[in-house]
Short mmCIF file of N, CA and C in Angstrom, two decimals:
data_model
loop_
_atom_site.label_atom_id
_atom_site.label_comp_id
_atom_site.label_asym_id
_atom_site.label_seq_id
_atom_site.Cartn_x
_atom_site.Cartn_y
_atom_site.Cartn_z
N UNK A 928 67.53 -1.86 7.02
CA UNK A 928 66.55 -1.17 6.21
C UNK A 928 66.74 0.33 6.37
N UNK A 929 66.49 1.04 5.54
CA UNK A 929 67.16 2.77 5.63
C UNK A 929 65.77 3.43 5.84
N UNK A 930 66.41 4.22 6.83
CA UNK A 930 65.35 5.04 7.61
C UNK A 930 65.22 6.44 6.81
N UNK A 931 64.14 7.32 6.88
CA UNK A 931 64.01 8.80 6.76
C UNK A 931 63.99 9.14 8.17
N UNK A 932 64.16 10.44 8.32
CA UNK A 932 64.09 11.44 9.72
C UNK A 932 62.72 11.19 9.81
N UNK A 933 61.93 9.99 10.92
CA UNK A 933 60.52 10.47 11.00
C UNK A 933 59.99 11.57 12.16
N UNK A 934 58.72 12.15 12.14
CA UNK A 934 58.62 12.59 13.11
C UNK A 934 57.60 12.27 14.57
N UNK A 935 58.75 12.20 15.65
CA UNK A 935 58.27 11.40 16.70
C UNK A 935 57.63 11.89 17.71
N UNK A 936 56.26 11.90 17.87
CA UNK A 936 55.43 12.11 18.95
C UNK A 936 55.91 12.39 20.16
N UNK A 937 56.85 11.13 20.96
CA UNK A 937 57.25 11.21 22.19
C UNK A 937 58.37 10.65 22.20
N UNK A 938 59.41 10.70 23.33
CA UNK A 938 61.06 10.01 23.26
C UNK A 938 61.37 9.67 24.61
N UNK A 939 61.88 8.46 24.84
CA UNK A 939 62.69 7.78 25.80
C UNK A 939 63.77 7.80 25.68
N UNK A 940 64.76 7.20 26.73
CA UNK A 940 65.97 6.92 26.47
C UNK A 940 66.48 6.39 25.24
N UNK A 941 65.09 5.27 25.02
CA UNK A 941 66.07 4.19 23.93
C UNK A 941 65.22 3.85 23.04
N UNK A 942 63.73 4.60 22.77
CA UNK A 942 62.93 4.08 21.91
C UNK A 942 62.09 5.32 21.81
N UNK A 943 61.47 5.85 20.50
CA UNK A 943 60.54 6.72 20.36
C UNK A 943 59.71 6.16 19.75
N UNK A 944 58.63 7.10 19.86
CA UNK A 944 56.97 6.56 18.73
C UNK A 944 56.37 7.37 18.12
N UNK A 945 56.08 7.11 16.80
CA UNK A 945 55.50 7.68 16.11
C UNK A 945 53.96 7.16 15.50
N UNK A 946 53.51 7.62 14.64
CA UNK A 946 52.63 6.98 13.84
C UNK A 946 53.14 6.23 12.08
N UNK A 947 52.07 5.52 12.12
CA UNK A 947 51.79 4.47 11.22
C UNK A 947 51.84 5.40 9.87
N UNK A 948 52.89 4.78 9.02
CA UNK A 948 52.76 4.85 7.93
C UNK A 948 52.87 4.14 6.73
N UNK A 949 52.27 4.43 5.33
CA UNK A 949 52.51 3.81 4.49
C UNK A 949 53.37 2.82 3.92
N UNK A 950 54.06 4.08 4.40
CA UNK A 950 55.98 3.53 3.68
C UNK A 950 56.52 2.22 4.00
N UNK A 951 55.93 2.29 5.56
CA UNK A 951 56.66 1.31 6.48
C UNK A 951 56.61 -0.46 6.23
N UNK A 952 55.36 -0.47 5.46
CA UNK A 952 54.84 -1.59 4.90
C UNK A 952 56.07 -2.69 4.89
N UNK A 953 56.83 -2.58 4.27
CA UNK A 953 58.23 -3.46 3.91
C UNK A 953 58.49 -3.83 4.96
N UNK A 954 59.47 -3.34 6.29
CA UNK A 954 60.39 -3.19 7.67
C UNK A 954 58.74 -3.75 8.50
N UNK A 955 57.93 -3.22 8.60
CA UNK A 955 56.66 -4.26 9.47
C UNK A 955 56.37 -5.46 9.07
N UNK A 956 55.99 -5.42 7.23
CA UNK A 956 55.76 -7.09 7.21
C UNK A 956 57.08 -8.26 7.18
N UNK A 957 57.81 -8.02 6.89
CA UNK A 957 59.27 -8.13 7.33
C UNK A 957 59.46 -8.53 8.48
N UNK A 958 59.14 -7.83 9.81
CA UNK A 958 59.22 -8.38 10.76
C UNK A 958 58.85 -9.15 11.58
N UNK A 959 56.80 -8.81 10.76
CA UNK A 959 56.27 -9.91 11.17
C UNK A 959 55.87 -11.06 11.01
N UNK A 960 57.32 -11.19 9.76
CA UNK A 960 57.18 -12.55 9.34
C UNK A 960 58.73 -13.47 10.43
N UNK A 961 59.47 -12.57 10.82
CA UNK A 961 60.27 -13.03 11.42
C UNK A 961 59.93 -13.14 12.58
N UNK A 962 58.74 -12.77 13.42
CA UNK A 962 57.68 -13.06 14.64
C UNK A 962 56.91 -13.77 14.78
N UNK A 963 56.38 -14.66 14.22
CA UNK A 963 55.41 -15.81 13.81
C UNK A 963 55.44 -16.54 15.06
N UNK A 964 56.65 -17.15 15.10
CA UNK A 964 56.32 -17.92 16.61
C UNK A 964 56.31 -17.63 17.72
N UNK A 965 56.79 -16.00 18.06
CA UNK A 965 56.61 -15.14 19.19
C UNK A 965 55.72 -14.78 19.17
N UNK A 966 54.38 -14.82 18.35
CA UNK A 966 52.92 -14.16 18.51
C UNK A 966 51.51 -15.32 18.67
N UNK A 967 52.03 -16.60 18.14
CA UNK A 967 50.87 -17.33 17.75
C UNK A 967 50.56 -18.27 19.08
N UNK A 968 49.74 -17.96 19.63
CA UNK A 968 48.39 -17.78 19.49
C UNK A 968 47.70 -16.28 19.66
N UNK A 969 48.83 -15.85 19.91
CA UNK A 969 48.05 -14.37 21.37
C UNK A 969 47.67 -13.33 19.84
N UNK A 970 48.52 -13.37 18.47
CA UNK A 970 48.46 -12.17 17.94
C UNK A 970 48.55 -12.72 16.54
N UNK A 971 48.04 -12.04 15.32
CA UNK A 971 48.39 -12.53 14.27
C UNK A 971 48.42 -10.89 13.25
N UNK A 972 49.62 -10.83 12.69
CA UNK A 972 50.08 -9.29 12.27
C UNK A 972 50.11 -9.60 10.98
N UNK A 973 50.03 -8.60 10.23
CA UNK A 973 50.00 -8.14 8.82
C UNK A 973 51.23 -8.18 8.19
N UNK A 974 51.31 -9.68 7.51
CA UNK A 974 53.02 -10.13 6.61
C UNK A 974 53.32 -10.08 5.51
N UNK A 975 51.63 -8.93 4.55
CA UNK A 975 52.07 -9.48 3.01
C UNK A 975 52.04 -7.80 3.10
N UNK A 976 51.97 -7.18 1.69
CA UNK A 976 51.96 -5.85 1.37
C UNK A 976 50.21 -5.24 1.78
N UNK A 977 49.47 -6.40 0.64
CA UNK A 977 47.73 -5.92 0.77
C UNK A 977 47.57 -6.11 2.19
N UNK A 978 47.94 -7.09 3.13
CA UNK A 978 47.60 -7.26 4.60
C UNK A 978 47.91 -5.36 5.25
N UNK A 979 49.78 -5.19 4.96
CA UNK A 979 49.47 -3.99 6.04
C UNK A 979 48.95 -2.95 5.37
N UNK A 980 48.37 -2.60 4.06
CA UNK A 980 48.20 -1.59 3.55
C UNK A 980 46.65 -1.76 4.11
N UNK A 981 45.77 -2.89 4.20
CA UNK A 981 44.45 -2.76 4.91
C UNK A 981 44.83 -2.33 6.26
N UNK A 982 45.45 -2.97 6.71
CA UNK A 982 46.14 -3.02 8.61
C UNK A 982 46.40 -1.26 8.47
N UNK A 983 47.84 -0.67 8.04
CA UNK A 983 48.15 0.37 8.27
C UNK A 983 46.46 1.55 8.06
N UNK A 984 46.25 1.64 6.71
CA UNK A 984 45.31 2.42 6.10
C UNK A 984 43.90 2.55 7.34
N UNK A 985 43.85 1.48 7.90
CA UNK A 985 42.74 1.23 9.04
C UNK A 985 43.42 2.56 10.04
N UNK A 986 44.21 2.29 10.74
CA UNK A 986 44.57 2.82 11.78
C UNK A 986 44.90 4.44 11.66
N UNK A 987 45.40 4.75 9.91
CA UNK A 987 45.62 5.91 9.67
C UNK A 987 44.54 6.86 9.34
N UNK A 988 43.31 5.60 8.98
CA UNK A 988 42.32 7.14 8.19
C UNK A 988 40.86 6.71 8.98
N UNK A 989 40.89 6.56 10.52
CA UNK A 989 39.70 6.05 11.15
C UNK A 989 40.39 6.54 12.19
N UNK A 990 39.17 7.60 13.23
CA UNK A 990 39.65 8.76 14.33
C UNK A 990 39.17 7.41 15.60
N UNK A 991 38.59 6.18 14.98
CA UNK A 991 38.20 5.76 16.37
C UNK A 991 39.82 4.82 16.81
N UNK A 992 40.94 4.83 16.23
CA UNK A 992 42.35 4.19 16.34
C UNK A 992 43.32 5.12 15.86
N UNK A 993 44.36 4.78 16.86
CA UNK A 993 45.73 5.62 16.80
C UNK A 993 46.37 4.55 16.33
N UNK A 994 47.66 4.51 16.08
CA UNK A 994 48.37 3.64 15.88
C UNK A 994 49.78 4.25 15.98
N UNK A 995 50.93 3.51 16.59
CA UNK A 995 52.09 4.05 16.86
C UNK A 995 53.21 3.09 16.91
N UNK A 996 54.14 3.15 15.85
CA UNK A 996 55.19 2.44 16.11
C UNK A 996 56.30 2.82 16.89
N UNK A 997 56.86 1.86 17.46
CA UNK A 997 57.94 1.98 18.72
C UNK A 997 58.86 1.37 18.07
N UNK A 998 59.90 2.84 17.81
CA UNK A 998 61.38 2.79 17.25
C UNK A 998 62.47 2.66 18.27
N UNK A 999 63.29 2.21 17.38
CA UNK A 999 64.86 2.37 18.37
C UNK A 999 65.36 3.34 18.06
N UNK A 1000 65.72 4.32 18.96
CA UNK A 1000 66.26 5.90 18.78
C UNK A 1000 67.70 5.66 17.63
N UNK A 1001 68.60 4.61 18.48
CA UNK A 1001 69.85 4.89 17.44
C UNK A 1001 69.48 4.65 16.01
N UNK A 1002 68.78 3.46 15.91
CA UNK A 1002 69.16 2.96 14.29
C UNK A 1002 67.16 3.45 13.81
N UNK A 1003 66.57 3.77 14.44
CA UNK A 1003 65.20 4.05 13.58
C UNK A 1003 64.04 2.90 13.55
N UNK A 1004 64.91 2.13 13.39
CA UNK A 1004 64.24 0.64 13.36
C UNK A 1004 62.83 0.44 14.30
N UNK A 1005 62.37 -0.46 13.35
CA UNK A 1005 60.52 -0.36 14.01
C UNK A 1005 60.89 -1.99 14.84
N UNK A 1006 60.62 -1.45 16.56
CA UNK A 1006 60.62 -2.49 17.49
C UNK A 1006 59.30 -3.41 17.84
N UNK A 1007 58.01 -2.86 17.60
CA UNK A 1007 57.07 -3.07 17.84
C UNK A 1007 56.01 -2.23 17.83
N UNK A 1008 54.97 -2.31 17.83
CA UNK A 1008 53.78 -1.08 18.04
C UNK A 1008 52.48 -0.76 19.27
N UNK A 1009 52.45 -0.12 19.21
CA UNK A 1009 50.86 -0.38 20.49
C UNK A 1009 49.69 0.87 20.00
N UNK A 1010 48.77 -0.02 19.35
CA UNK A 1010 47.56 0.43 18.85
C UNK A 1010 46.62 1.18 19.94
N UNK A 1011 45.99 1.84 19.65
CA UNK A 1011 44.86 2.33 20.57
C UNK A 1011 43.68 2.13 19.57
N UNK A 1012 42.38 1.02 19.84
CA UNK A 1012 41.52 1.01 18.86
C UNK A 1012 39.89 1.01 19.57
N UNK A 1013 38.95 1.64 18.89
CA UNK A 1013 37.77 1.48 19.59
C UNK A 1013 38.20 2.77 20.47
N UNK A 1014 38.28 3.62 20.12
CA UNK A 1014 38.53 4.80 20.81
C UNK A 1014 37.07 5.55 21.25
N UNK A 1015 36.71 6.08 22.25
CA UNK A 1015 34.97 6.45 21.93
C UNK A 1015 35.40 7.59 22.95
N UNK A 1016 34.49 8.71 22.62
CA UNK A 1016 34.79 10.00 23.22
C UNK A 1016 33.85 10.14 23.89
N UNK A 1017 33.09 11.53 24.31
CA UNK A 1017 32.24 12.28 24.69
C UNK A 1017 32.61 11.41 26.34
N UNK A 1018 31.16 10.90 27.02
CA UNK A 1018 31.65 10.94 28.74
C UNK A 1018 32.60 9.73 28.91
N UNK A 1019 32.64 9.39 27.85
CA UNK A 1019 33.68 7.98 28.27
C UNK A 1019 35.01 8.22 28.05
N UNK A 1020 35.51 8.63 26.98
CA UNK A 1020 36.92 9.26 26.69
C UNK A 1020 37.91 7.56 26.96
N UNK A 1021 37.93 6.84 26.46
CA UNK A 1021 38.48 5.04 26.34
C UNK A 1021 38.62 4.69 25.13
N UNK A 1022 39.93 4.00 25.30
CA UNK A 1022 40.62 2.98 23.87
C UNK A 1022 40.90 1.87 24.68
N UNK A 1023 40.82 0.64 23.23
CA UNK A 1023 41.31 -0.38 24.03
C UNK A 1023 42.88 -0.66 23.24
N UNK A 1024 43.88 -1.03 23.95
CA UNK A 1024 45.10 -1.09 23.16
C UNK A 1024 45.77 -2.16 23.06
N UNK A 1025 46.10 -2.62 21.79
CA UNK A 1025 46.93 -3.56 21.47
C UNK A 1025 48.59 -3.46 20.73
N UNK A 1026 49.27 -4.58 21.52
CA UNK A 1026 50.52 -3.86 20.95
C UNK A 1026 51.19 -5.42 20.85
N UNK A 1027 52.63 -4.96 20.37
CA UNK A 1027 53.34 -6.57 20.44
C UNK A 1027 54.73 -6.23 19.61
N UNK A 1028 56.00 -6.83 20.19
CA UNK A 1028 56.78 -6.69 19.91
C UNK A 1028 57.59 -6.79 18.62
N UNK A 1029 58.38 -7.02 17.85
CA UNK A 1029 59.11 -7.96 16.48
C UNK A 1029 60.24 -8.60 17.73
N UNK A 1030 59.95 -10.09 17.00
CA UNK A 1030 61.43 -10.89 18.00
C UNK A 1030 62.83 -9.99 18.17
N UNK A 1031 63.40 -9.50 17.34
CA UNK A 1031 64.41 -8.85 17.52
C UNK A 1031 64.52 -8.30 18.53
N UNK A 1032 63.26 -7.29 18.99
CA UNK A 1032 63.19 -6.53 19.89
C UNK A 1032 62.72 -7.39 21.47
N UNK A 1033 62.00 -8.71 21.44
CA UNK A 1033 61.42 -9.03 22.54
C UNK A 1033 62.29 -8.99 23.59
N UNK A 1034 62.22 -8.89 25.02
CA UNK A 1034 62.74 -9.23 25.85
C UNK A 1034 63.73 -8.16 26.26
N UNK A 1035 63.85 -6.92 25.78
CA UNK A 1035 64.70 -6.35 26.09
C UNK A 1035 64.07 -4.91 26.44
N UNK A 1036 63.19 -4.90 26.70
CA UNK A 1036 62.55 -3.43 27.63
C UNK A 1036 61.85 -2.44 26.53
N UNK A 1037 62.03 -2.61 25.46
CA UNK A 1037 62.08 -1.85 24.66
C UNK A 1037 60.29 -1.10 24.80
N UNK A 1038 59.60 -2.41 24.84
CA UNK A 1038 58.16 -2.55 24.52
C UNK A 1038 57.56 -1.80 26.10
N UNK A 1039 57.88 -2.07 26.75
CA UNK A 1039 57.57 -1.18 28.45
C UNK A 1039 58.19 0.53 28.24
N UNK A 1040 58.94 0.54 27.74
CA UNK A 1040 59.17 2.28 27.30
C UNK A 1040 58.71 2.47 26.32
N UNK A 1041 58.26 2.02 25.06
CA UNK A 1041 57.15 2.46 24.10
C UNK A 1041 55.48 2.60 24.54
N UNK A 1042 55.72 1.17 25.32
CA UNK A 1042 54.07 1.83 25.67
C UNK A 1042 53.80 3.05 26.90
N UNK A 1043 54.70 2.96 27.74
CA UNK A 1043 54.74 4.18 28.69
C UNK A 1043 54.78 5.54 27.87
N UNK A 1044 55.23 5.85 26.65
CA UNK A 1044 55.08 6.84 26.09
C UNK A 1044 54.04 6.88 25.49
N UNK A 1045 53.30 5.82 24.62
CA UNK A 1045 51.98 6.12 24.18
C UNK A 1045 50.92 6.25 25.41
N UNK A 1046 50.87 5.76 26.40
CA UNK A 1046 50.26 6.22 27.53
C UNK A 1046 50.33 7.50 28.07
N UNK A 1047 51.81 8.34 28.03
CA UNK A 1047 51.78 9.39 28.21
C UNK A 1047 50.90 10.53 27.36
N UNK A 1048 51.38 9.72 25.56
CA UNK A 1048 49.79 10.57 24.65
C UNK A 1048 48.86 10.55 24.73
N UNK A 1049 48.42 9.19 25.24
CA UNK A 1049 46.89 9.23 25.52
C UNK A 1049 46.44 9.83 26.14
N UNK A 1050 46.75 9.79 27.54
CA UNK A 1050 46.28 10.91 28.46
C UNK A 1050 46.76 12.33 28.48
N UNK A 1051 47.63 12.67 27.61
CA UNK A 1051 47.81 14.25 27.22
C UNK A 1051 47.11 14.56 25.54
N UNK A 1052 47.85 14.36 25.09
CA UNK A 1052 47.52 15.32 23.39
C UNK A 1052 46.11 14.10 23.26
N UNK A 1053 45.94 13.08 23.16
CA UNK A 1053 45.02 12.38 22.99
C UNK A 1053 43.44 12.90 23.68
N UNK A 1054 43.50 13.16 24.74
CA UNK A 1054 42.53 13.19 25.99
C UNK A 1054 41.94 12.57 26.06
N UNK A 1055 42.08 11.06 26.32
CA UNK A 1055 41.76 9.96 26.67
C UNK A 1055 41.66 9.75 28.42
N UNK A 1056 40.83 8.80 28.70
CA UNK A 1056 40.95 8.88 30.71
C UNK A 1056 41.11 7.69 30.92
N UNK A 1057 40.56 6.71 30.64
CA UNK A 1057 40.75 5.53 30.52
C UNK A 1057 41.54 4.55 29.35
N UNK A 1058 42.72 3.59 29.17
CA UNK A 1058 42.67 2.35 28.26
C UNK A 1058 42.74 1.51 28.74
N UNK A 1059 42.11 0.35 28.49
CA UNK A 1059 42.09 -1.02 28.56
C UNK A 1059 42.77 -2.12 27.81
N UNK A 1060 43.07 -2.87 28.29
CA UNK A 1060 44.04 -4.16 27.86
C UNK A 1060 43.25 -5.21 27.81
N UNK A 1061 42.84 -6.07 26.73
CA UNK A 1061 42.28 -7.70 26.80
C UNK A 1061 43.43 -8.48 26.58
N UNK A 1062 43.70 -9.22 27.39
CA UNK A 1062 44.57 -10.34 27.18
C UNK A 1062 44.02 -11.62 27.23
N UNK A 1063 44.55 -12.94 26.58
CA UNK A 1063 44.45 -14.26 27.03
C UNK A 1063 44.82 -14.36 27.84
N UNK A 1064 44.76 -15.25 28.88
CA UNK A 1064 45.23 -15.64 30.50
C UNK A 1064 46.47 -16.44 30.17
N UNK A 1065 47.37 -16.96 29.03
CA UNK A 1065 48.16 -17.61 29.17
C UNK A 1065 49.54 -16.61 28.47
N UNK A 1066 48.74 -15.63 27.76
CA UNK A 1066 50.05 -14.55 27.61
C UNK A 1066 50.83 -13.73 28.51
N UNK A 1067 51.76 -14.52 28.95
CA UNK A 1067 52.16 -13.88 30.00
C UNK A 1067 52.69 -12.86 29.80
N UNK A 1068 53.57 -12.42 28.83
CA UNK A 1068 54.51 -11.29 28.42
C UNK A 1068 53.89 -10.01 28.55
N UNK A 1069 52.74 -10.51 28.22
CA UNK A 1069 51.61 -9.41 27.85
C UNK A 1069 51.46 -9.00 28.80
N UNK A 1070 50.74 -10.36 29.82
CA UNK A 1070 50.28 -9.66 30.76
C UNK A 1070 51.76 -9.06 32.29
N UNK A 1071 52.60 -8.86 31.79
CA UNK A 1071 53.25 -8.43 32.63
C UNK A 1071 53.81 -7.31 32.48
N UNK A 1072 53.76 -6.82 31.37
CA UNK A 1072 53.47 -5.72 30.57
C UNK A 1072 52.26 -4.60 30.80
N UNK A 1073 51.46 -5.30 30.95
CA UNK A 1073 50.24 -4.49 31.58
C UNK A 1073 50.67 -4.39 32.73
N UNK A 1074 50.73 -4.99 33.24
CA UNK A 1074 51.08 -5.07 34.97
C UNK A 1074 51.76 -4.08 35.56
N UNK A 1075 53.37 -4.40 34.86
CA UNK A 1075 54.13 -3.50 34.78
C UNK A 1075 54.17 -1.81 34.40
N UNK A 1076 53.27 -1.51 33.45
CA UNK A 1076 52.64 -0.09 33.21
C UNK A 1076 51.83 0.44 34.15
N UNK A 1077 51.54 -0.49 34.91
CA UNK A 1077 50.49 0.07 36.37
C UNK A 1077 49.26 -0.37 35.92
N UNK A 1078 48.51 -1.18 34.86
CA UNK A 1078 47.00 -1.61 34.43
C UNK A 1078 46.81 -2.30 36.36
N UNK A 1079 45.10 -2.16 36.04
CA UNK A 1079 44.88 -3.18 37.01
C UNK A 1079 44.01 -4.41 36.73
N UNK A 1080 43.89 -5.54 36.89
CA UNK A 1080 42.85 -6.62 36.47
C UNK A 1080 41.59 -6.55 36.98
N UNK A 1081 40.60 -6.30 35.76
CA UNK A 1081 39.23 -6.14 36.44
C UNK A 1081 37.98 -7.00 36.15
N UNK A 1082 38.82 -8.15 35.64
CA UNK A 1082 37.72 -9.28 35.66
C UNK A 1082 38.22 -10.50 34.37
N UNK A 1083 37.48 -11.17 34.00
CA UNK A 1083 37.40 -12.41 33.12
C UNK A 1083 36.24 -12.20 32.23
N UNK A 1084 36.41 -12.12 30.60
CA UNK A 1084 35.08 -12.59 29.82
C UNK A 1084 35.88 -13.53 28.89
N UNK A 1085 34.91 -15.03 29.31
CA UNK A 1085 35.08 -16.27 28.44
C UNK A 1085 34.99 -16.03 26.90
N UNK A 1086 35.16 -16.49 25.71
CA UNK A 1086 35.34 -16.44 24.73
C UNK A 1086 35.06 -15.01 23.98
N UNK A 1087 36.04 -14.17 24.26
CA UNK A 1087 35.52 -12.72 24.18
C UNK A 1087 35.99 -12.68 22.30
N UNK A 1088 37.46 -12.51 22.42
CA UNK A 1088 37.52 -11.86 20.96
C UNK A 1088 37.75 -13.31 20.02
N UNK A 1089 37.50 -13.06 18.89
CA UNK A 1089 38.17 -13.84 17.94
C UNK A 1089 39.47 -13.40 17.47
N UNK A 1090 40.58 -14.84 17.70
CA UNK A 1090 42.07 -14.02 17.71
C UNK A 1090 42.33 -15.55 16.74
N UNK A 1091 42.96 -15.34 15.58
CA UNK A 1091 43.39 -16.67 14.89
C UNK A 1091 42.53 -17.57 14.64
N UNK A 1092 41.19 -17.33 14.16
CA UNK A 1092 40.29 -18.37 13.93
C UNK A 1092 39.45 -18.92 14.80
N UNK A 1093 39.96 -18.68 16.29
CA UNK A 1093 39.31 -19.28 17.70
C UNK A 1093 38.69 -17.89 18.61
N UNK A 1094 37.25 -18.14 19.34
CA UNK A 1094 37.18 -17.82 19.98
C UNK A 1094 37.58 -17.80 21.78
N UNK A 1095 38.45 -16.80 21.89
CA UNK A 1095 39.37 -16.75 22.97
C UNK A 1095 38.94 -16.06 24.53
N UNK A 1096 39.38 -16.86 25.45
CA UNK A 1096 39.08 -16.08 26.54
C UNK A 1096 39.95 -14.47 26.75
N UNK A 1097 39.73 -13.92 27.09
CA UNK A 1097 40.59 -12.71 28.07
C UNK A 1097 40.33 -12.58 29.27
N UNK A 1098 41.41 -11.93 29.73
CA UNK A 1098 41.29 -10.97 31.15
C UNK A 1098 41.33 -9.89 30.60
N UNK A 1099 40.80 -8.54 31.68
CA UNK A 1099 40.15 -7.15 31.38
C UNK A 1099 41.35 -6.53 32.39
N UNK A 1100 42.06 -5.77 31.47
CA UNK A 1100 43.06 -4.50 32.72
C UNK A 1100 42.81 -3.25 32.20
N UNK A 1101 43.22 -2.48 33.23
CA UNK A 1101 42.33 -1.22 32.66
C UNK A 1101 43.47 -0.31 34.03
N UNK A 1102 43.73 1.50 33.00
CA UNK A 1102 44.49 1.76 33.41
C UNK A 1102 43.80 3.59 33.22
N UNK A 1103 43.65 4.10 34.59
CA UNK A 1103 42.81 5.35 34.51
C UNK A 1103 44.11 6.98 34.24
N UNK A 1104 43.28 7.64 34.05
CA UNK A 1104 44.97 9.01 34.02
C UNK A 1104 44.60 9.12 35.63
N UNK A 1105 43.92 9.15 36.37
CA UNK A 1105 44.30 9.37 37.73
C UNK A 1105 45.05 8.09 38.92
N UNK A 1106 45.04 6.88 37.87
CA UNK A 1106 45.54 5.53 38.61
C UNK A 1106 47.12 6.12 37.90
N UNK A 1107 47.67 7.25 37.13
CA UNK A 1107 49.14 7.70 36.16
C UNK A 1107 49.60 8.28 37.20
N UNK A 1108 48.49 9.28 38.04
CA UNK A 1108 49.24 10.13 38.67
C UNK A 1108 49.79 11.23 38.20
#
């Protein structure tokens, strides 16, 4: 899929991030139709045009969500994303973030250096102090992912979100700018 020069927030070795755009609609639902069975149960993503244009348009024109896709530096290509949503300011300064790979990309690090960079925005240009992670207890990827970013686990709420039609348990991780260092 042919890329424009976008412009990228933050850069790793092997993956940068930017924000959510319009355009992208095609190369996201695209991918997340080729992700279907790498997401279901834990995630369900936006595969038609009207899906990401509600999905994208949400994240782009509402200050309480960021949204950031995680590219591959060589080819541009959109690897996955990690949302920041429910953002709330004043003494709390907290997002909660959701993210998730395209199969292409799973398993290969890509998604642990994208979100380490949106973590780095959050707690800089963002000024955010706190984000939090809800996971299901059986996503492991996820949750090792959190883990791996330094989150810490701070409890269990039984049927918290509705994810795919079902009300789902989570675990609560939560990751402070002074737990960053």
């Amino acid at each position: 899929m042919p890329h424009t020069a976008p412009h990228y927030l933050a850069q790793g070795p092997r993956v940068a991030v930017r924000r959510f755009r319009m355009e992208d609609g095609d190369e996201f639902t695209a991918r997340a139709r080729e992700s279907k069975d790498l997401h279901r149960p834990w995630l369900v993503m936006p595969d038609s045009d009207e899906a990401y244009a509600d999905y994208a348009g949400r994240l782009i024109g509402d200050a309480g969500r960021a949204g950031f896709l995680v590219c591959e530096k060589d080819s541009g290509g959109i690897a996955g994303f990690v949302n920041i949503n429910n953002i709330v300011r004043g003494g709390f300064q907290c997002g909660a973030l959701g993210y998730g790979a395209f199969a292409h990309a799973a398993g290969r690090g890509l998604m642990r250096e994208g979100l380490d960079l949106v973590i780095g925005y959050a707690f800089g240009p963002l000024g955010l102090h706190r984000l939090e992670i809800n996971v299901q207890p059986g996503n492991t990827a996820s949750i090792a992912l959190a883990r791996g970013a330094g989150f810490r686990l701070e409890g269990f709420s039984p049927a918290m979100l509705r994810v795919d039609g079902e009300w789902r348990d989570h675990e609560r991780w939560a990751l402070t700018a002074e737990m960053r260092g």
